[in-house]
PDB file of C-alpha atoms in Angstrom:
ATOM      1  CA  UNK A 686       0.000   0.000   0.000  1.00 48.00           C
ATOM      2  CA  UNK A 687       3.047   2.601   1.273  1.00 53.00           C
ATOM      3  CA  UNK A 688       4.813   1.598  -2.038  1.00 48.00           C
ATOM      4  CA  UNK A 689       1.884   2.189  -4.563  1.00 51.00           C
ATOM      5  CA  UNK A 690       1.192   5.695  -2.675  1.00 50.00           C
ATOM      6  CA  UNK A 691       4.948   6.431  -2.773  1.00 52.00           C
ATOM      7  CA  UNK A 692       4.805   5.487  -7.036  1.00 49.00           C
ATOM      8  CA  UNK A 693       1.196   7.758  -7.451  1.00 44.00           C
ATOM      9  CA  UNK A 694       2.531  10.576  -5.543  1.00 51.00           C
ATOM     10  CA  UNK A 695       5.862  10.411  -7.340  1.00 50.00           C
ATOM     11  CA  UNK A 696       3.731  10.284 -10.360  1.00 52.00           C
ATOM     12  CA  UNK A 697       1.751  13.149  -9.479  1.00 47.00           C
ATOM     13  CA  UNK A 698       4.673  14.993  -8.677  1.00 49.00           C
ATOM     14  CA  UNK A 699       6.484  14.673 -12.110  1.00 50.00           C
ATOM     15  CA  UNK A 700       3.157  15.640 -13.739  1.00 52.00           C
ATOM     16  CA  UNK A 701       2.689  19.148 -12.211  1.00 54.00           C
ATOM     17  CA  UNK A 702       6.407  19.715 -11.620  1.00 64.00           C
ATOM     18  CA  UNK A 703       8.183  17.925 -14.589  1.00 82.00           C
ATOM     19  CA  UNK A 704      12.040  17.380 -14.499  1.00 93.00           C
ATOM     20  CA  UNK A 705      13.877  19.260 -17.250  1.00 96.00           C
ATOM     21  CA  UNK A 706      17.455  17.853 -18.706  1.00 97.00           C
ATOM     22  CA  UNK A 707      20.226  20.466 -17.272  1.00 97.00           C
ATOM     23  CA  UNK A 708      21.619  20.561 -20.882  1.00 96.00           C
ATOM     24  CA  UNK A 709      19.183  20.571 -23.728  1.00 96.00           C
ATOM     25  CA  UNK A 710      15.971  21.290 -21.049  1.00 96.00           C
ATOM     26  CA  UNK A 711      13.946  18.443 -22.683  1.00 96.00           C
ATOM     27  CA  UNK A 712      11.946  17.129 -20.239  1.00 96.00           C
ATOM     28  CA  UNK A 713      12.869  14.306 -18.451  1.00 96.00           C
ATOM     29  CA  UNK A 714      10.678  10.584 -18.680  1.00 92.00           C
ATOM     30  CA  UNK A 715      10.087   8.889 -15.542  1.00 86.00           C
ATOM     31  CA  UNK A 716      13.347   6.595 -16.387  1.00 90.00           C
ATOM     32  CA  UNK A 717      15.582   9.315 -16.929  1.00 95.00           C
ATOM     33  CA  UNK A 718      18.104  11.166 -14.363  1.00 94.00           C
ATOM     34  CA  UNK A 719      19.516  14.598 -14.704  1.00 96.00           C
ATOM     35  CA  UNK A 720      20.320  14.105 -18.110  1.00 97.00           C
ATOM     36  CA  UNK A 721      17.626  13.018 -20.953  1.00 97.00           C
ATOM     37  CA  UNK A 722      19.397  10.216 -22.971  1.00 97.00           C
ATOM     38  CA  UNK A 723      20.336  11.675 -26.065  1.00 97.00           C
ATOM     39  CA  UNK A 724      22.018  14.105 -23.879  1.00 97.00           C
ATOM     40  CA  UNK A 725      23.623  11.071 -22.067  1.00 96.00           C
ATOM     41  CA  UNK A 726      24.891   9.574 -24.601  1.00 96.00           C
ATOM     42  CA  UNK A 727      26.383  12.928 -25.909  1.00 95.00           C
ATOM     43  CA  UNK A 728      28.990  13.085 -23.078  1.00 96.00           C
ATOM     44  CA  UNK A 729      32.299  13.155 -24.407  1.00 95.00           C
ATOM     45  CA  UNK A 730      33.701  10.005 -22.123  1.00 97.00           C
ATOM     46  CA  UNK A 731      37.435   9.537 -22.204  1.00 97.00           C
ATOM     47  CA  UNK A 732      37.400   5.726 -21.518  1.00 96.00           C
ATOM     48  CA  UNK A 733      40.924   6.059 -19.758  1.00 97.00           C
ATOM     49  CA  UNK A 734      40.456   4.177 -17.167  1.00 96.00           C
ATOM     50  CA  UNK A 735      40.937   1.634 -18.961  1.00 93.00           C
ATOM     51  CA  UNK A 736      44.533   2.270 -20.044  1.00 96.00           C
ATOM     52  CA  UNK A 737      47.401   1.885 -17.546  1.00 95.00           C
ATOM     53  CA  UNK A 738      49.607   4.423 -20.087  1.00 97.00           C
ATOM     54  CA  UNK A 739      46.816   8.128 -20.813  1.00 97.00           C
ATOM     55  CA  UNK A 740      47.611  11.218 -21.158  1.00 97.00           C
ATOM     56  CA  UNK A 741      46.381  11.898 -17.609  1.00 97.00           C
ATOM     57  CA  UNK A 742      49.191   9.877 -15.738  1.00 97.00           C
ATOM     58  CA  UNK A 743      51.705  11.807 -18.802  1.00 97.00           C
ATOM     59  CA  UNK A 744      50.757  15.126 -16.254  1.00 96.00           C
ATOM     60  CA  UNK A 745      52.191  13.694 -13.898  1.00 96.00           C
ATOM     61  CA  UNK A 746      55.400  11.703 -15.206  1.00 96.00           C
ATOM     62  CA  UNK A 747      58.303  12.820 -13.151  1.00 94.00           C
ATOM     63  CA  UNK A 748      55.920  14.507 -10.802  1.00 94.00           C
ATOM     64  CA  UNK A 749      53.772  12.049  -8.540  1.00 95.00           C
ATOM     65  CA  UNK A 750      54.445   8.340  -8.354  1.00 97.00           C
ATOM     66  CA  UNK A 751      51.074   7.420  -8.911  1.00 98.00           C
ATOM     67  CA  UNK A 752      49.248   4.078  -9.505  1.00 97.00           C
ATOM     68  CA  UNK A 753      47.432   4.994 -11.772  1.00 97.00           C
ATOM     69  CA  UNK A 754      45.534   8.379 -13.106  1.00 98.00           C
ATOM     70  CA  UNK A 755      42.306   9.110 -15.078  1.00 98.00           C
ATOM     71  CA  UNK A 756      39.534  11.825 -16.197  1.00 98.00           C
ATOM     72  CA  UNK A 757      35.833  10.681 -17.139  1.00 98.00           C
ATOM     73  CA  UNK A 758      35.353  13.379 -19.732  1.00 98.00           C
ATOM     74  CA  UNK A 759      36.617  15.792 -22.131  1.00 96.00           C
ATOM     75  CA  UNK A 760      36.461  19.972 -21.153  1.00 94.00           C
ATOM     76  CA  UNK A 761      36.062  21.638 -24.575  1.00 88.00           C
ATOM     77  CA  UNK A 762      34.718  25.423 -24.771  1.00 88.00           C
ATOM     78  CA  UNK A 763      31.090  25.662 -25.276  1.00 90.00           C
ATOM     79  CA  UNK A 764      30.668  21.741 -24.812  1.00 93.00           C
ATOM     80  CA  UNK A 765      28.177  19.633 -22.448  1.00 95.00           C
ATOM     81  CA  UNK A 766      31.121  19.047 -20.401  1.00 96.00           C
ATOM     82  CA  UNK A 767      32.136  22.729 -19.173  1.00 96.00           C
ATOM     83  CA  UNK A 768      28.048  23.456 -19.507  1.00 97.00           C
ATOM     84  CA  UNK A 769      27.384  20.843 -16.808  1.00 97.00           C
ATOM     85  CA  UNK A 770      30.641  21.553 -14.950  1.00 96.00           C
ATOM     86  CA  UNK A 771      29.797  25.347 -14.586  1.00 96.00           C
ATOM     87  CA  UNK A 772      25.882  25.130 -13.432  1.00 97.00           C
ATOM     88  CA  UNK A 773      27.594  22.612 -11.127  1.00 97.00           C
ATOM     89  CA  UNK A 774      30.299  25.036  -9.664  1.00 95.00           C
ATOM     90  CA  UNK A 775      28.061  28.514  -9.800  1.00 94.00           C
ATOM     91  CA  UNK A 776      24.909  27.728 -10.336  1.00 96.00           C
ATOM     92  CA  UNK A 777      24.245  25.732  -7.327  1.00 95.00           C
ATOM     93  CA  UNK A 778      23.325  22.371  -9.356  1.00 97.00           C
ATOM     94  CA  UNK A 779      24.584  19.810  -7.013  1.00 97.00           C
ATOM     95  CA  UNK A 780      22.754  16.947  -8.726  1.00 97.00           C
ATOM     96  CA  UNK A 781      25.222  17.694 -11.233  1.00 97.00           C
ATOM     97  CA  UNK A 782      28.127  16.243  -9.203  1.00 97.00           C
ATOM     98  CA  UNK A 783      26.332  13.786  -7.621  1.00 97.00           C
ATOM     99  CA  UNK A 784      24.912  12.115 -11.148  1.00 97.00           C
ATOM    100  CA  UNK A 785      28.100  12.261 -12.726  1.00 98.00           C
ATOM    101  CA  UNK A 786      30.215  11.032 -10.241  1.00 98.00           C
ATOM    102  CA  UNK A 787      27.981   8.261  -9.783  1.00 97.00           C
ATOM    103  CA  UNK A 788      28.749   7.500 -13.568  1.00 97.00           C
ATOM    104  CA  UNK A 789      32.029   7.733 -13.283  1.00 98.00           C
ATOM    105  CA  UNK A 790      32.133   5.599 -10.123  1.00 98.00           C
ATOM    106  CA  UNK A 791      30.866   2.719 -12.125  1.00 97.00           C
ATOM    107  CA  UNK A 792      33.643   2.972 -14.654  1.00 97.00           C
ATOM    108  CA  UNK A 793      36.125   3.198 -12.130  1.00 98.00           C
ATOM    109  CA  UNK A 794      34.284   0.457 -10.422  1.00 96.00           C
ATOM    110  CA  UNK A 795      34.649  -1.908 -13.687  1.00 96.00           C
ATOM    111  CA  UNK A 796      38.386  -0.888 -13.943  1.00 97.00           C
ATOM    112  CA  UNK A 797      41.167  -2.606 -12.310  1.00 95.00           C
ATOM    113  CA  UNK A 798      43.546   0.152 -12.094  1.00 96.00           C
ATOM    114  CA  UNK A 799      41.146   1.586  -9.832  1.00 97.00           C
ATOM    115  CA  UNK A 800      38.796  -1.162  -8.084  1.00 96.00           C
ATOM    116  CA  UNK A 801      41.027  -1.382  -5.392  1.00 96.00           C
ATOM    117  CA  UNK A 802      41.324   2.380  -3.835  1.00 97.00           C
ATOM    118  CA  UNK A 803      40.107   1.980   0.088  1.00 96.00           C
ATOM    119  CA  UNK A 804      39.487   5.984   0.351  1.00 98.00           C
ATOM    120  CA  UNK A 805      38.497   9.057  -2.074  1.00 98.00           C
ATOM    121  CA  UNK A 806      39.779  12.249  -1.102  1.00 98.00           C
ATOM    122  CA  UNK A 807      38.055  15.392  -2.620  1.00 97.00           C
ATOM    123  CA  UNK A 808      40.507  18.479  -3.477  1.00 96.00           C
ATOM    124  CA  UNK A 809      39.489  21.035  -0.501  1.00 94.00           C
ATOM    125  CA  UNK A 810      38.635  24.604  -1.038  1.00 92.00           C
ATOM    126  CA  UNK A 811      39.664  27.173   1.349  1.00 87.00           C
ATOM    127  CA  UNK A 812      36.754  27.262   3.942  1.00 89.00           C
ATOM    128  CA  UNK A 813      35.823  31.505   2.440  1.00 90.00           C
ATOM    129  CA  UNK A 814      35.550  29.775  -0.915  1.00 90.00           C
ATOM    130  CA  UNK A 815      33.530  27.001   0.375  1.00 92.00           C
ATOM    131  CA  UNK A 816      31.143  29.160   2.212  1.00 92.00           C
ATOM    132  CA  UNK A 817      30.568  31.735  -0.085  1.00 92.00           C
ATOM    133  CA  UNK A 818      29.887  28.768  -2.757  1.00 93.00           C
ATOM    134  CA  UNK A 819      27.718  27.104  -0.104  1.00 95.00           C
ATOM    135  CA  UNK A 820      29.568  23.355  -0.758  1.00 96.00           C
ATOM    136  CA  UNK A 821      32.468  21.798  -2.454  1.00 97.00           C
ATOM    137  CA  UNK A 822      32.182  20.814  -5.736  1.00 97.00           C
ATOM    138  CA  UNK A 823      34.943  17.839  -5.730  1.00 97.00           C
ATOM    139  CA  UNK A 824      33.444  16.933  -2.374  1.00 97.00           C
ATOM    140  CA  UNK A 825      29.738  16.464  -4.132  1.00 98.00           C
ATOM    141  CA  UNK A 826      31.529  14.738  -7.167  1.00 98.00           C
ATOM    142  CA  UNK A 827      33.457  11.978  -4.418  1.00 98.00           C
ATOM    143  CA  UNK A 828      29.862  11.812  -2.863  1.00 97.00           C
ATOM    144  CA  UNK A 829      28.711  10.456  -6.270  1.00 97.00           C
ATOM    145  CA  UNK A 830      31.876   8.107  -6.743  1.00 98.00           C
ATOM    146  CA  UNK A 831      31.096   6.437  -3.257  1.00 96.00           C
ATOM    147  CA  UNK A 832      28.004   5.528  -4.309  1.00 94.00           C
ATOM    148  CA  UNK A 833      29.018   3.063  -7.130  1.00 93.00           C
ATOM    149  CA  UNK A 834      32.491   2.293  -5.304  1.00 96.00           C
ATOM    150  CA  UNK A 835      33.566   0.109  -2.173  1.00 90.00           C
ATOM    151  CA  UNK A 836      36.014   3.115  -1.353  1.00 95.00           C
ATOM    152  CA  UNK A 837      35.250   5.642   1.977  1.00 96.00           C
ATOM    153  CA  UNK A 838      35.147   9.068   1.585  1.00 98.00           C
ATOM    154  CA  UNK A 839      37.724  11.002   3.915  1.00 97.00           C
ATOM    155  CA  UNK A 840      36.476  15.000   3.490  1.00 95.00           C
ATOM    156  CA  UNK A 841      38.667  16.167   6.461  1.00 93.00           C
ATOM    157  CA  UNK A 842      42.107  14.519   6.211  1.00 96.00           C
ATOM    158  CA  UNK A 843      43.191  16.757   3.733  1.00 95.00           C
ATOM    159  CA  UNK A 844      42.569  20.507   3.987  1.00 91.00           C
ATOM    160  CA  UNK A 845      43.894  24.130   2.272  1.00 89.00           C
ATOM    161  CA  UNK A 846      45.331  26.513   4.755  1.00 84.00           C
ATOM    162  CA  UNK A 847      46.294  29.347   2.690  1.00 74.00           C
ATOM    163  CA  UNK A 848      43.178  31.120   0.565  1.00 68.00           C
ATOM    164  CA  UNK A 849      44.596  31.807  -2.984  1.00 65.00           C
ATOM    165  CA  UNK A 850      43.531  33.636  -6.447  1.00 57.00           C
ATOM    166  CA  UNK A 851      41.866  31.884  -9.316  1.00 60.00           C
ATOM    167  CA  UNK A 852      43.874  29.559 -10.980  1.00 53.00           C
ATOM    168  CA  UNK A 853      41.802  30.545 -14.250  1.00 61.00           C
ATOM    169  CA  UNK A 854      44.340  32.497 -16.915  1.00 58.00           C
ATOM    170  CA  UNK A 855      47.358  31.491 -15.154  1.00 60.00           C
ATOM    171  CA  UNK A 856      50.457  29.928 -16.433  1.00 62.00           C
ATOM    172  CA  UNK A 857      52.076  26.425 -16.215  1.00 60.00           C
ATOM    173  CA  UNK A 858      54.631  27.882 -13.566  1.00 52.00           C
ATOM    174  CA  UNK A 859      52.169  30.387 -11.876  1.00 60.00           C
ATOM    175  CA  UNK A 860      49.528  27.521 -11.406  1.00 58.00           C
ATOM    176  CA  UNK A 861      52.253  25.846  -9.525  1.00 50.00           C
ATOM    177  CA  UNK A 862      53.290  29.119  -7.445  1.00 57.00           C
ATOM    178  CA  UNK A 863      49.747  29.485  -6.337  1.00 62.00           C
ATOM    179  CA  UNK A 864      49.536  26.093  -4.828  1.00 65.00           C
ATOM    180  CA  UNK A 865      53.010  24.604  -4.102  1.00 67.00           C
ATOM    181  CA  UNK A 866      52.510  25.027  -0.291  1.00 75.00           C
ATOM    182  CA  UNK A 867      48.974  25.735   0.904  1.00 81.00           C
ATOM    183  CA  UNK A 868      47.630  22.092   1.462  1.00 90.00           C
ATOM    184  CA  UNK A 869      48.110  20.318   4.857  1.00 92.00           C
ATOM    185  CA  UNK A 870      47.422  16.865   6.370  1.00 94.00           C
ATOM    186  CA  UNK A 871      45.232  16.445   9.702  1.00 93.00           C
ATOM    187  CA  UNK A 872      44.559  13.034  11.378  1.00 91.00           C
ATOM    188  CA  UNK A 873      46.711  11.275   7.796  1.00 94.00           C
ATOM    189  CA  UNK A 874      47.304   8.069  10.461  1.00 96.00           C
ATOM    190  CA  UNK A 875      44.021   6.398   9.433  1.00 96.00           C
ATOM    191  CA  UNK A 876      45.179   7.022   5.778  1.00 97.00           C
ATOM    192  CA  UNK A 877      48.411   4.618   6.682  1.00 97.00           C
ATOM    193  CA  UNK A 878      48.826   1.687   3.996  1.00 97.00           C
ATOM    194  CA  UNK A 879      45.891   2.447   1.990  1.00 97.00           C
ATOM    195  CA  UNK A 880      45.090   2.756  -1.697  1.00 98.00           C
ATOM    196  CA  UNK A 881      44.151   6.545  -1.990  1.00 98.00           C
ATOM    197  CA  UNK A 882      41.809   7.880  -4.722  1.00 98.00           C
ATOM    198  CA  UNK A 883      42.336  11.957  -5.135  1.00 98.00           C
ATOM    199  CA  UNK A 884      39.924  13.669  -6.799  1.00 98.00           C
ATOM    200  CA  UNK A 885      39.138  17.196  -8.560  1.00 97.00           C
ATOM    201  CA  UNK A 886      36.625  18.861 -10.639  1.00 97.00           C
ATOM    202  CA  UNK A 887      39.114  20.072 -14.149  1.00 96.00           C
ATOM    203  CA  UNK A 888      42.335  19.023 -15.017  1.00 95.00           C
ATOM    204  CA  UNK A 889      44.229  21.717 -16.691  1.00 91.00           C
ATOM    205  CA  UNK A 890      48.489  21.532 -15.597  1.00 91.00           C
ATOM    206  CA  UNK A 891      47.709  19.006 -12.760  1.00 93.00           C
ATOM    207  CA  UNK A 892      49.121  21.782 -10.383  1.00 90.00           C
ATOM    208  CA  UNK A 893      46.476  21.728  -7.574  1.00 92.00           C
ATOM    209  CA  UNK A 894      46.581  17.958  -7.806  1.00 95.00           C
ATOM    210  CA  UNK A 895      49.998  18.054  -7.399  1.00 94.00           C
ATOM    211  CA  UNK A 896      50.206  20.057  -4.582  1.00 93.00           C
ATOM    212  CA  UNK A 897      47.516  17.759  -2.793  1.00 95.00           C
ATOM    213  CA  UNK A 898      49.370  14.819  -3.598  1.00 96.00           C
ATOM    214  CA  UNK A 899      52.955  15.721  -2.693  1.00 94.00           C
ATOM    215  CA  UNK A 900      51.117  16.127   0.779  1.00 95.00           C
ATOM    216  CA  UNK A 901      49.484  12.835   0.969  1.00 97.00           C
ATOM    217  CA  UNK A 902      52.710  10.997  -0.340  1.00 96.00           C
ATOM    218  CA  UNK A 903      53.840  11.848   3.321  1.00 96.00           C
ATOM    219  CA  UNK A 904      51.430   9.575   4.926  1.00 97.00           C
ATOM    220  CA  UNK A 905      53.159   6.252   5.165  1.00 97.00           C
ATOM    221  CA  UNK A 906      52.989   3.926   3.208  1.00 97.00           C
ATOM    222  CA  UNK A 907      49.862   5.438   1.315  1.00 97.00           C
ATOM    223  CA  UNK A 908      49.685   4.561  -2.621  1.00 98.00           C
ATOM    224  CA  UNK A 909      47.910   7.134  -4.396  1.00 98.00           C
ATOM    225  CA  UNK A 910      45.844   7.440  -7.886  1.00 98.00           C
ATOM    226  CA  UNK A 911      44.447  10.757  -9.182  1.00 98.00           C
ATOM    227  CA  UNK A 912      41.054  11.143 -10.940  1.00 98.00           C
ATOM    228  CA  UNK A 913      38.919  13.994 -12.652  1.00 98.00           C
ATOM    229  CA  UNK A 914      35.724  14.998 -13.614  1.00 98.00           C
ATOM    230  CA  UNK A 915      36.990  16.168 -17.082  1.00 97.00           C
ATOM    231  CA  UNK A 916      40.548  16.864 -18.558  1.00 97.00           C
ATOM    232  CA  UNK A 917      40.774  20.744 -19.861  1.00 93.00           C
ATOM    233  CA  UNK A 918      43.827  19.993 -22.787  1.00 82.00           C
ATOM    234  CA  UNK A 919      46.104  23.242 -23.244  1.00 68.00           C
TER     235      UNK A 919
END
């Protein structure tokens, strides 16, 4: 009886208040999520989680000894990508992150090079950023990985003390300036020995991930993979 009133008034609901997709603004059928399926099936997926060699773990050659490194989609100007990515940033559309990182979760899920990670680590924002922004949008994309992964989300072991500019315009070298130094570790003990998934919205240089990682490389004996929403290519 509960479940039949829970599908009419869930049916009710989508009648007077239909779902729209965040890209195209189709509206959604019952079935679909977020996304209507042409729009779905639009999404330029990179597919490199499947390939121990990417251009993902090239960033970081020389930089991080990682496991392993990938990025579910491809940033191009004007695409679905950096449309979904912005409403999800500054436009307060959380279901964004959550959606696609439950996506992406699934690949990673399927994937060997990544199956194994025992805790995902969002990139932090400074806590002005975060509260003028109202949330974190790597934190809500992890949120979405957990959900199709056997991997624990640790939101506080890694955090940004130093509040810095956009890294938006900057160069290779001034990324790196900007964010060489301002990450610290708190409580990194229960991170000892374990398989570390660190995630971020955009790849662009890899310098904010590098920063973060270069911190959690002091843990011991952590072994750390990076992952991205989408890869921005220079």
């Amino acid at each position: 009886m509960n479940f039949a009133l829970n599908t009419w008034t869930s049916d009710l609901a989508g009648l007077l208040f239909p779902k729209s997709c965040l890209l195209c603004g189709k509206t959604l059928h019952q079935q679909e999520e977020t996304l209507c399926t042409t729009c779905f099936y639009k999404l330029a997926r990179t597919n490199f989680q499947r390939e121990a060699e990417n251009p993902i773990i090239d960033i970081f050659s020389g930089r991080l000894p990682l496991v392993s490194a990938t990025t579910f989609l491809f940033f191009s100007k004007g695409g679905g990508s950096q449309q979904l990515i912005h409403k999800l940033k500054y436009k307060g559309k959380k279901e964004i992150g959550v959606y696609l990182g439950k996506l992406f979760g699934n690949q990673l899920n399927d994937s060997e090079l990544f199956n194994t990670a025992d805790a995902i680590i969002p990139v932090p924002l400074h806590p002005k950023k975060e509260h003028k922004r109202g949330y974190n949008q790597s934190l809500i994309i992890v949120e979405g990985m957990a959900k199709s992964m056997k991997a624990r989300v640790f939101p506080d072991v890694l955090y940004r003390k130093v509040h810095t500019s956009s890294q938006t315009k900057k160069s290779r070298y001034e990324r790196w300036q900007n964010v060489k130094d301002i990450f610290e570790i708190k409580k990194g003990q229960r991170l000892e020995g374990k398989h570390v998934l660190l995630v971020d919205d955009v790849i662009t240089t890899g310098a904010t991930l590098e920063a973060c990682g270069n911190k959690l490389l002091e843990i011991p004996g952590i072994k750390l993979s990076i992952a991205s929403l989408a890869y921005a290519q220079e």
